[in-house]
Amino acid sequence: MTLENIIELDKKYYMNTFGGRTKVCFERGEGIYLYDVSGKKYVDFFSGIAVNSLGHCHPKVVNAVCEQVKKLMHCSNLYYIKNQALLAQMICKNSVCDRVFFTNSGAEANEGAIKLARAYFKKKGMPQKYEFVCLDKSFHGRTLTTATATGQDKYKEPYTPLTPGFKHVPINDMEALENAVNENTCAILLEVVQGESGVHPITKEYAQFARELCDKHGIFLIIDEVQTGIGRTGKLFAYETVGIEPDIFTLAKALGNGFPIGAICAKEEAAKGFQPGDHGTTFGGNPLACAAALASLSTIIEEDMPRKAEEMGKYLRDKIEGLNLDCISEIRNVGLMFAIEFKEPIAADVKNKMFEKGYLIGSVGANALRILPPLIITESDVDGFVDTLYNVLN
Ligand SMILES: *Cc1c(COP(=O)(O)O)cnc(C)c1O
């Protein structure tokens, strides 16, 4: 089947939510490389949007998935599931949470976290506490409620009326945050580094202020770690980079290194919000997804990938800065989450030229590139990327 045949079928039968996609179809991957249906090789500096942190088809993940497929893919949550119990333990032992619930995506994890916070206060006899304070330019997913939580109008316009109870305030504005919290608030929900809108980190001071504000009001701090989690920011979880502990945090993207799985992670007190019957899922936490995540997470931890993300992040940043290019106005990064901001609206052009040269990256808005390489990249991978970027920008 040629690429043209595939595009034809897509045009005819697929719901057009992704618009004009990049004209390529990948057939296989290995490490940081992808190969398209004609055999052309690409270097992946976007990781399927922060998913394939261990690169494509990591042997440990492939092996775990293949072995589990042969044994059991699915069984209902009416029964005990070994991999689910082991994965929940692994997440709790390596984070500040005490309990975990598994989902199939990031949006589902955030939706569940929002339900958990609301259910908690309702059970405490405070049903008026159902409001959330979120940040402008945030991204929390595409379900109706997580789109409502998202601080970008473009994702909500077709869907009004939205879920009630969501307020948005500008990032790193402590006064605005304090003013937005009132007796009806049940939680502050935020990303430590806003990924989708272009790598905008909150400051340590702001994170600590948010934590103190939540403590003062007896409400929850929910951190969306769907993109930042599992090592990308230089720590296993991004909340560690700003020195705070959330009451609830969510995971997805890199958790299964490409196999769909998400998680709602909560401290013991917050986890009390869910009692038997309050929440559920058919597929979430199935033996196969948990096998993929067990292999991914254990490899990330054993191979000290967060430290590598930190080191390679520094190396990549130094390299780009070393180019001394006039067209770049700002580089933003936390670990291996990068945005390169240009003075002119050339981002789409640069992205396309990089694609022609075999590099996959993203863009955000007209002026910025977004780069999310696998955490396994080496200095020579970075050198190759930066050389190519330099050529394109010249
Ligand atoms: C990608 C993302 C989501 C949504 O995850 P899906 O798996 O696409 O539902 C939520 N929050 C953040 C911060 C994300 O980056």
mmCIF file of N, CA, C and O in Angstrom, residues 253-337:
data_model
loop_
_atom_site.group_PDB
_atom_site.id
_atom_site.type_symbol
_atom_site.label_atom_id
_atom_site.label_comp_id
_atom_site.label_asym_id
_atom_site.label_seq_id
_atom_site.Cartn_x
_atom_site.Cartn_y
_atom_site.Cartn_z
ATOM 1 N N LYS A 253 0.872 9.702 28.995
ATOM 2 C CA LYS A 253 1.886 9.726 27.932
ATOM 3 C C LYS A 253 3.040 8.706 28.057
ATOM 4 O O LYS A 253 2.971 7.654 27.448
ATOM 5 N N ALA A 254 4.094 9.014 28.806
ATOM 6 C CA ALA A 254 5.282 8.145 28.792
ATOM 7 C C ALA A 254 5.138 6.923 29.696
ATOM 8 O O ALA A 254 6.007 6.056 29.696
ATOM 9 N N LEU A 255 4.068 6.825 30.439
ATOM 10 C CA LEU A 255 3.938 5.746 31.430
ATOM 11 C C LEU A 255 4.063 4.361 30.789
ATOM 12 O O LEU A 255 4.686 3.473 31.345
ATOM 13 N N GLY A 256 3.460 4.188 29.613
ATOM 14 C CA GLY A 256 3.533 2.892 28.931
ATOM 15 C C GLY A 256 4.466 2.895 27.738
ATOM 16 O O GLY A 256 4.465 1.953 26.950
ATOM 17 N N ASN A 257 5.248 3.968 27.574
ATOM 18 C CA ASN A 257 6.175 4.136 26.447
ATOM 19 C C ASN A 257 5.522 3.871 25.080
ATOM 20 O O ASN A 257 6.161 3.396 24.148
ATOM 21 N N GLY A 258 4.237 4.145 24.974
ATOM 22 C CA GLY A 258 3.544 3.948 23.702
ATOM 23 C C GLY A 258 2.319 3.071 23.847
ATOM 24 O O GLY A 258 1.383 3.156 23.046
ATOM 25 N N PHE A 259 2.293 2.237 24.867
ATOM 26 C CA PHE A 259 1.068 1.486 25.128
ATOM 27 C C PHE A 259 0.148 2.379 25.949
ATOM 28 O O PHE A 259 0.583 2.978 26.915
ATOM 29 N N PRO A 260 -1.130 2.520 25.550
ATOM 30 C CA PRO A 260 -2.011 3.466 26.243
ATOM 31 C C PRO A 260 -2.271 3.084 27.696
ATOM 32 O O PRO A 260 -2.762 1.994 27.967
ATOM 33 N N ILE A 261 -1.906 3.976 28.593
ATOM 34 C CA ILE A 261 -2.228 3.816 30.015
ATOM 35 C C ILE A 261 -2.061 5.164 30.709
ATOM 36 O O ILE A 261 -1.145 5.923 30.382
ATOM 37 N N GLY A 262 -2.947 5.458 31.627
ATOM 38 C CA GLY A 262 -2.853 6.660 32.450
ATOM 39 C C GLY A 262 -3.096 6.295 33.896
ATOM 40 O O GLY A 262 -3.454 5.147 34.200
ATOM 41 N N ALA A 263 -2.890 7.258 34.793
ATOM 42 C CA ALA A 263 -3.080 6.960 36.208
ATOM 43 C C ALA A 263 -3.514 8.194 36.986
ATOM 44 O O ALA A 263 -3.067 9.300 36.704
ATOM 45 N N ILE A 264 -4.404 7.965 37.953
ATOM 46 C CA ILE A 264 -4.728 8.975 38.965
ATOM 47 C C ILE A 264 -3.989 8.532 40.215
ATOM 48 O O ILE A 264 -4.175 7.404 40.675
ATOM 49 N N CYS A 265 -3.119 9.399 40.744
ATOM 50 C CA CYS A 265 -2.295 9.049 41.890
ATOM 51 C C CYS A 265 -2.659 10.000 43.030
ATOM 52 O O CYS A 265 -2.672 11.209 42.833
ATOM 53 N N ALA A 266 -2.962 9.448 44.199
ATOM 54 C CA ALA A 266 -3.443 10.303 45.288
ATOM 55 C C ALA A 266 -2.843 9.912 46.616
ATOM 56 O O ALA A 266 -2.514 8.746 46.851
ATOM 57 N N LYS A 267 -2.714 10.918 47.483
ATOM 58 C CA LYS A 267 -2.342 10.630 48.867
ATOM 59 C C LYS A 267 -3.545 9.977 49.539
ATOM 60 O O LYS A 267 -4.691 10.128 49.098
ATOM 61 N N GLU A 268 -3.269 9.280 50.651
ATOM 62 C CA GLU A 268 -4.304 8.497 51.331
ATOM 63 C C GLU A 268 -5.575 9.310 51.599
ATOM 64 O O GLU A 268 -6.685 8.851 51.317
ATOM 65 N N GLU A 269 -5.407 10.531 52.097
ATOM 66 C CA GLU A 269 -6.584 11.319 52.468
ATOM 67 C C GLU A 269 -7.431 11.638 51.234
ATOM 68 O O GLU A 269 -8.646 11.432 51.234
ATOM 69 N N ALA A 270 -6.799 12.119 50.169
ATOM 70 C CA ALA A 270 -7.540 12.474 48.947
ATOM 71 C C ALA A 270 -8.200 11.241 48.337
ATOM 72 O O ALA A 270 -9.318 11.307 47.803
ATOM 73 N N ALA A 271 -7.497 10.092 48.430
ATOM 74 C CA ALA A 271 -8.024 8.855 47.835
ATOM 75 C C ALA A 271 -9.338 8.422 48.465
ATOM 76 O O ALA A 271 -10.104 7.652 47.862
ATOM 77 N N LYS A 272 -9.614 8.935 49.670
ATOM 78 C CA LYS A 272 -10.891 8.603 50.332
ATOM 79 C C LYS A 272 -12.097 9.105 49.563
ATOM 80 O O LYS A 272 -13.228 8.690 49.827
ATOM 81 N N GLY A 273 -11.863 10.038 48.630
ATOM 82 C CA GLY A 273 -12.973 10.548 47.807
ATOM 83 C C GLY A 273 -13.694 9.449 47.046
ATOM 84 O O GLY A 273 -14.896 9.546 46.811
ATOM 85 N N PHE A 274 -12.955 8.446 46.632
ATOM 86 C CA PHE A 274 -13.582 7.320 45.916
ATOM 87 C C PHE A 274 -13.880 6.176 46.887
ATOM 88 O O PHE A 274 -12.966 5.658 47.533
ATOM 89 N N GLN A 275 -15.134 5.794 46.944
ATOM 90 C CA GLN A 275 -15.530 4.593 47.682
ATOM 91 C C GLN A 275 -16.085 3.609 46.653
ATOM 92 O O GLN A 275 -16.419 4.010 45.548
ATOM 93 N N PRO A 276 -16.173 2.328 47.002
ATOM 94 C CA PRO A 276 -16.650 1.337 46.029
ATOM 95 C C PRO A 276 -17.921 1.786 45.318
ATOM 96 O O PRO A 276 -18.872 2.244 45.963
ATOM 97 N N GLY A 277 -17.895 1.727 43.990
ATOM 98 C CA GLY A 277 -19.052 2.109 43.181
ATOM 99 C C GLY A 277 -18.973 3.503 42.605
ATOM 100 O O GLY A 277 -19.693 3.840 41.666
ATOM 101 N N ASP A 278 -18.081 4.359 43.160
ATOM 102 C CA ASP A 278 -18.033 5.759 42.729
ATOM 103 C C ASP A 278 -17.384 5.968 41.364
ATOM 104 O O ASP A 278 -17.625 6.976 40.703
ATOM 105 N N HIS A 279 -16.498 5.074 40.977
ATOM 106 C CA HIS A 279 -15.769 5.268 39.728
ATOM 107 C C HIS A 279 -15.447 3.893 39.160
ATOM 108 O O HIS A 279 -15.522 2.890 39.891
ATOM 109 N N GLY A 280 -15.097 3.833 37.893
ATOM 110 C CA GLY A 280 -14.787 2.532 37.317
ATOM 111 C C GLY A 280 -14.248 2.649 35.909
ATOM 112 O O GLY A 280 -14.124 3.747 35.360
ATOM 113 N N THR A 281 -13.873 1.529 35.314
ATOM 114 C CA THR A 281 -13.352 1.477 33.956
ATOM 115 C C THR A 281 -13.339 0.020 33.503
ATOM 116 O O THR A 281 -13.118 -0.876 34.318
ATOM 117 N N THR A 282 -13.598 -0.196 32.228
ATOM 118 C CA THR A 282 -13.512 -1.558 31.702
ATOM 119 C C THR A 282 -12.057 -1.926 31.417
ATOM 120 O O THR A 282 -11.548 -2.927 31.889
ATOM 121 N N PHE A 283 -11.378 -1.064 30.643
ATOM 122 C CA PHE A 283 -10.030 -1.401 30.183
ATOM 123 C C PHE A 283 -8.929 -0.946 31.137
ATOM 124 O O PHE A 283 -7.827 -1.502 31.115
ATOM 125 N N GLY A 284 -9.181 0.113 31.888
ATOM 126 C CA GLY A 284 -8.125 0.735 32.686
ATOM 127 C C GLY A 284 -7.446 -0.259 33.616
ATOM 128 O O GLY A 284 -8.106 -0.964 34.366
ATOM 129 N N GLY A 285 -6.115 -0.298 33.568
ATOM 130 C CA GLY A 285 -5.354 -1.163 34.464
ATOM 131 C C GLY A 285 -5.364 -2.620 34.056
ATOM 132 O O GLY A 285 -5.146 -3.508 34.892
ATOM 133 N N ASN A 286 -5.590 -2.899 32.772
ATOM 134 C CA ASN A 286 -5.606 -4.304 32.329
ATOM 135 C C ASN A 286 -4.192 -4.897 32.362
ATOM 136 O O ASN A 286 -3.194 -4.165 32.401
ATOM 137 N N PRO A 287 -4.086 -6.219 32.362
ATOM 138 C CA PRO A 287 -2.777 -6.864 32.525
ATOM 139 C C PRO A 287 -1.750 -6.439 31.466
ATOM 140 O O PRO A 287 -0.562 -6.313 31.772
ATOM 141 N N LEU A 288 -2.209 -6.208 30.242
ATOM 142 C CA LEU A 288 -1.286 -5.872 29.158
ATOM 143 C C LEU A 288 -0.726 -4.453 29.309
ATOM 144 O O LEU A 288 0.484 -4.231 29.224
ATOM 145 N N ALA A 289 -1.612 -3.484 29.532
ATOM 146 C CA ALA A 289 -1.169 -2.094 29.707
ATOM 147 C C ALA A 289 -0.232 -1.991 30.903
ATOM 148 O O ALA A 289 0.789 -1.288 30.857
ATOM 149 N N CYS A 290 -0.563 -2.701 31.967
ATOM 150 C CA CYS A 290 0.270 -2.636 33.168
ATOM 151 C C CYS A 290 1.614 -3.325 32.952
ATOM 152 O O CYS A 290 2.631 -2.909 33.524
ATOM 153 N N ALA A 291 1.656 -4.362 32.111
ATOM 154 C CA ALA A 291 2.936 -5.008 31.788
ATOM 155 C C ALA A 291 3.836 -4.019 31.050
ATOM 156 O O ALA A 291 5.034 -3.903 31.343
ATOM 157 N N ALA A 292 3.248 -3.290 30.091
ATOM 158 C CA ALA A 292 4.022 -2.285 29.345
ATOM 159 C C ALA A 292 4.551 -1.216 30.294
ATOM 160 O O ALA A 292 5.719 -0.813 30.220
ATOM 161 N N ALA A 293 3.694 -0.748 31.194
ATOM 162 C CA ALA A 293 4.090 0.322 32.113
ATOM 163 C C ALA A 293 5.101 -0.160 33.146
ATOM 164 O O ALA A 293 6.024 0.573 33.511
ATOM 165 N N LEU A 294 4.943 -1.394 33.620
ATOM 166 C CA LEU A 294 5.924 -1.945 34.575
ATOM 167 C C LEU A 294 7.314 -1.982 33.939
ATOM 168 O O LEU A 294 8.306 -1.595 34.565
ATOM 169 N N ALA A 295 7.373 -2.437 32.681
ATOM 170 C CA ALA A 295 8.665 -2.516 31.986
ATOM 171 C C ALA A 295 9.223 -1.116 31.736
ATOM 172 O O ALA A 295 10.414 -0.863 31.937
ATOM 173 N N SER A 296 8.363 -0.182 31.316
ATOM 174 C CA SER A 296 8.823 1.177 31.009
ATOM 175 C C SER A 296 9.317 1.882 32.263
ATOM 176 O O SER A 296 10.435 2.407 32.294
ATOM 177 N N LEU A 297 8.469 1.890 33.286
ATOM 178 C CA LEU A 297 8.802 2.648 34.496
ATOM 179 C C LEU A 297 10.027 2.059 35.187
ATOM 180 O O LEU A 297 10.912 2.806 35.637
ATOM 181 N N SER A 298 10.116 0.732 35.252
ATOM 182 C CA SER A 298 11.282 0.135 35.921
ATOM 183 C C SER A 298 12.556 0.460 35.146
ATOM 184 O O SER A 298 13.603 0.726 35.743
ATOM 185 N N THR A 299 12.478 0.488 33.813
ATOM 186 C CA THR A 299 13.670 0.820 33.015
ATOM 187 C C THR A 299 14.064 2.278 33.230
ATOM 188 O O THR A 299 15.250 2.597 33.399
ATOM 189 N N ILE A 300 13.070 3.163 33.226
ATOM 190 C CA ILE A 300 13.336 4.596 33.452
ATOM 191 C C ILE A 300 14.049 4.789 34.798
ATOM 192 O O ILE A 300 15.011 5.545 34.911
ATOM 193 N N ILE A 301 13.586 4.070 35.811
ATOM 194 C CA ILE A 301 14.157 4.226 37.152
ATOM 195 C C ILE A 301 15.540 3.569 37.230
ATOM 196 O O ILE A 301 16.512 4.200 37.643
ATOM 197 N N GLU A 302 15.630 2.312 36.775
ATOM 198 C CA GLU A 302 16.905 1.577 36.876
ATOM 199 C C GLU A 302 18.010 2.247 36.067
ATOM 200 O O GLU A 302 19.166 2.250 36.476
ATOM 201 N N GLU A 303 17.657 2.800 34.922
ATOM 202 C CA GLU A 303 18.697 3.396 34.071
ATOM 203 C C GLU A 303 18.871 4.888 34.334
ATOM 204 O O GLU A 303 19.522 5.588 33.564
ATOM 205 N N ASP A 304 18.279 5.351 35.421
ATOM 206 C CA ASP A 304 18.457 6.733 35.858
ATOM 207 C C ASP A 304 18.159 7.741 34.732
ATOM 208 O O ASP A 304 18.902 8.712 34.538
ATOM 209 N N MET A 305 17.064 7.496 34.006
ATOM 210 C CA MET A 305 16.721 8.354 32.880
ATOM 211 C C MET A 305 16.435 9.803 33.276
ATOM 212 O O MET A 305 16.741 10.718 32.504
ATOM 213 N N PRO A 306 15.850 10.078 34.450
ATOM 214 C CA PRO A 306 15.635 11.492 34.803
ATOM 215 C C PRO A 306 16.949 12.291 34.807
ATOM 216 O O PRO A 306 17.006 13.398 34.274
ATOM 217 N N ARG A 307 18.013 11.689 35.362
ATOM 218 C CA ARG A 307 19.304 12.382 35.377
ATOM 219 C C ARG A 307 19.817 12.593 33.950
ATOM 220 O O ARG A 307 20.353 13.640 33.605
ATOM 221 N N LYS A 308 19.609 11.581 33.088
ATOM 222 C CA LYS A 308 20.033 11.731 31.698
ATOM 223 C C LYS A 308 19.253 12.846 31.003
ATOM 224 O O LYS A 308 19.815 13.605 30.198
ATOM 225 N N ALA A 309 17.958 12.937 31.326
ATOM 226 C CA ALA A 309 17.129 13.998 30.727
ATOM 227 C C ALA A 309 17.676 15.364 31.118
ATOM 228 O O ALA A 309 17.760 16.292 30.303
ATOM 229 N N GLU A 310 18.055 15.477 32.378
ATOM 230 C CA GLU A 310 18.612 16.731 32.892
ATOM 231 C C GLU A 310 19.922 17.063 32.163
ATOM 232 O O GLU A 310 20.117 18.174 31.658
ATOM 233 N N GLU A 311 20.815 16.079 32.075
ATOM 234 C CA GLU A 311 22.127 16.295 31.437
ATOM 235 C C GLU A 311 21.990 16.617 29.951
ATOM 236 O O GLU A 311 22.620 17.552 29.448
ATOM 237 N N MET A 312 21.185 15.820 29.248
ATOM 238 C CA MET A 312 21.037 16.046 27.816
ATOM 239 C C MET A 312 20.276 17.351 27.548
ATOM 240 O O MET A 312 20.509 18.002 26.533
ATOM 241 N N GLY A 313 19.399 17.725 28.460
ATOM 242 C CA GLY A 313 18.692 18.999 28.347
ATOM 243 C C GLY A 313 19.680 20.155 28.389
ATOM 244 O O GLY A 313 19.621 21.080 27.576
ATOM 245 N N LYS A 314 20.620 20.069 29.332
ATOM 246 C CA LYS A 314 21.668 21.107 29.451
ATOM 247 C C LYS A 314 22.523 21.142 28.194
ATOM 248 O O LYS A 314 22.837 22.211 27.656
ATOM 249 N N TYR A 315 22.895 19.934 27.734
ATOM 250 C CA TYR A 315 23.770 19.832 26.563
ATOM 251 C C TYR A 315 23.099 20.432 25.330
ATOM 252 O O TYR A 315 23.708 21.218 24.591
ATOM 253 N N LEU A 316 21.817 20.075 25.130
ATOM 254 C CA LEU A 316 21.073 20.589 23.971
ATOM 255 C C LEU A 316 20.931 22.111 24.057
ATOM 256 O O LEU A 316 21.128 22.832 23.077
ATOM 257 N N ARG A 317 20.639 22.592 25.242
ATOM 258 C CA ARG A 317 20.476 24.035 25.427
ATOM 259 C C ARG A 317 21.782 24.789 25.124
ATOM 260 O O ARG A 317 21.781 25.780 24.385
ATOM 261 N N ASP A 318 22.880 24.283 25.703
ATOM 262 C CA ASP A 318 24.194 24.905 25.456
ATOM 263 C C ASP A 318 24.521 24.927 23.971
ATOM 264 O O ASP A 318 25.036 25.916 23.447
ATOM 265 N N LYS A 319 24.243 23.812 23.302
ATOM 266 C CA LYS A 319 24.538 23.689 21.869
ATOM 267 C C LYS A 319 23.758 24.722 21.050
ATOM 268 O O LYS A 319 24.313 25.362 20.155
ATOM 269 N N ILE A 320 22.454 24.855 21.359
ATOM 270 C CA ILE A 320 21.632 25.808 20.589
ATOM 271 C C ILE A 320 22.087 27.241 20.900
ATOM 272 O O ILE A 320 22.230 28.070 20.005
ATOM 273 N N GLU A 321 22.349 27.491 22.178
ATOM 274 C CA GLU A 321 22.830 28.832 22.558
ATOM 275 C C GLU A 321 24.156 29.142 21.876
ATOM 276 O O GLU A 321 24.395 30.262 21.430
ATOM 277 N N GLY A 322 25.001 28.108 21.771
ATOM 278 C CA GLY A 322 26.320 28.261 21.164
ATOM 279 C C GLY A 322 26.267 28.648 19.693
ATOM 280 O O GLY A 322 27.253 29.135 19.147
ATOM 281 N N LEU A 323 25.145 28.423 19.040
ATOM 282 C CA LEU A 323 25.015 28.803 17.632
ATOM 283 C C LEU A 323 24.967 30.325 17.478
ATOM 284 O O LEU A 323 25.223 30.852 16.397
ATOM 285 N N ASN A 324 24.607 31.004 18.569
ATOM 286 C CA ASN A 324 24.511 32.472 18.559
ATOM 287 C C ASN A 324 23.657 33.005 17.412
ATOM 288 O O ASN A 324 24.063 33.924 16.705
ATOM 289 N N LEU A 325 22.515 32.385 17.224
ATOM 290 C CA LEU A 325 21.681 32.768 16.088
ATOM 291 C C LEU A 325 20.792 33.956 16.432
ATOM 292 O O LEU A 325 20.116 33.959 17.469
ATOM 293 N N ASP A 326 20.819 34.929 15.563
ATOM 294 C CA ASP A 326 20.074 36.166 15.759
ATOM 295 C C ASP A 326 18.564 35.962 15.696
ATOM 296 O O ASP A 326 17.804 36.702 16.308
ATOM 297 N N CYS A 327 18.136 34.935 14.938
ATOM 298 C CA CYS A 327 16.690 34.734 14.724
ATOM 299 C C CYS A 327 16.002 34.150 15.948
ATOM 300 O O CYS A 327 14.782 34.167 16.055
ATOM 301 N N ILE A 328 16.771 33.604 16.910
ATOM 302 C CA ILE A 328 16.179 32.994 18.109
ATOM 303 C C ILE A 328 16.032 34.042 19.202
ATOM 304 O O ILE A 328 16.992 34.717 19.563
ATOM 305 N N SER A 329 14.815 34.192 19.726
ATOM 306 C CA SER A 329 14.618 35.190 20.777
ATOM 307 C C SER A 329 14.665 34.569 22.167
ATOM 308 O O SER A 329 15.015 35.230 23.135
ATOM 309 N N GLU A 330 14.285 33.271 22.275
ATOM 310 C CA GLU A 330 14.298 32.650 23.601
ATOM 311 C C GLU A 330 14.325 31.135 23.473
ATOM 312 O O GLU A 330 13.714 30.566 22.570
ATOM 313 N N ILE A 331 15.043 30.493 24.387
ATOM 314 C CA ILE A 331 14.976 29.036 24.511
ATOM 315 C C ILE A 331 14.397 28.739 25.884
ATOM 316 O O ILE A 331 14.902 29.232 26.887
ATOM 317 N N ARG A 332 13.321 27.969 25.921
ATOM 318 C CA ARG A 332 12.747 27.566 27.212
ATOM 319 C C ARG A 332 12.915 26.063 27.339
ATOM 320 O O ARG A 332 12.571 25.324 26.425
ATOM 321 N N ASN A 333 13.454 25.603 28.470
ATOM 322 C CA ASN A 333 13.497 24.164 28.678
ATOM 323 C C ASN A 333 13.480 23.797 30.141
ATOM 324 O O ASN A 333 13.918 24.548 31.010
ATOM 325 N N VAL A 334 12.894 22.670 30.435
ATOM 326 C CA VAL A 334 13.044 21.995 31.714
ATOM 327 C C VAL A 334 13.380 20.561 31.334
ATOM 328 O O VAL A 334 12.571 19.888 30.691
ATOM 329 N N GLY A 335 14.592 20.113 31.671
ATOM 330 C CA GLY A 335 15.035 18.795 31.234
ATOM 331 C C GLY A 335 14.953 18.701 29.723
ATOM 332 O O GLY A 335 15.484 19.549 29.004
ATOM 333 N N LEU A 336 14.252 17.689 29.216
ATOM 334 C CA LEU A 336 14.129 17.525 27.765
ATOM 335 C C LEU A 336 12.757 17.946 27.242
ATOM 336 O O LEU A 336 12.241 17.370 26.285
ATOM 337 N N MET A 337 12.173 18.955 27.875
ATOM 338 C CA MET A 337 10.989 19.638 27.328
ATOM 339 C C MET A 337 11.490 20.983 26.822
ATOM 340 O O MET A 337 11.942 21.805 27.623
#
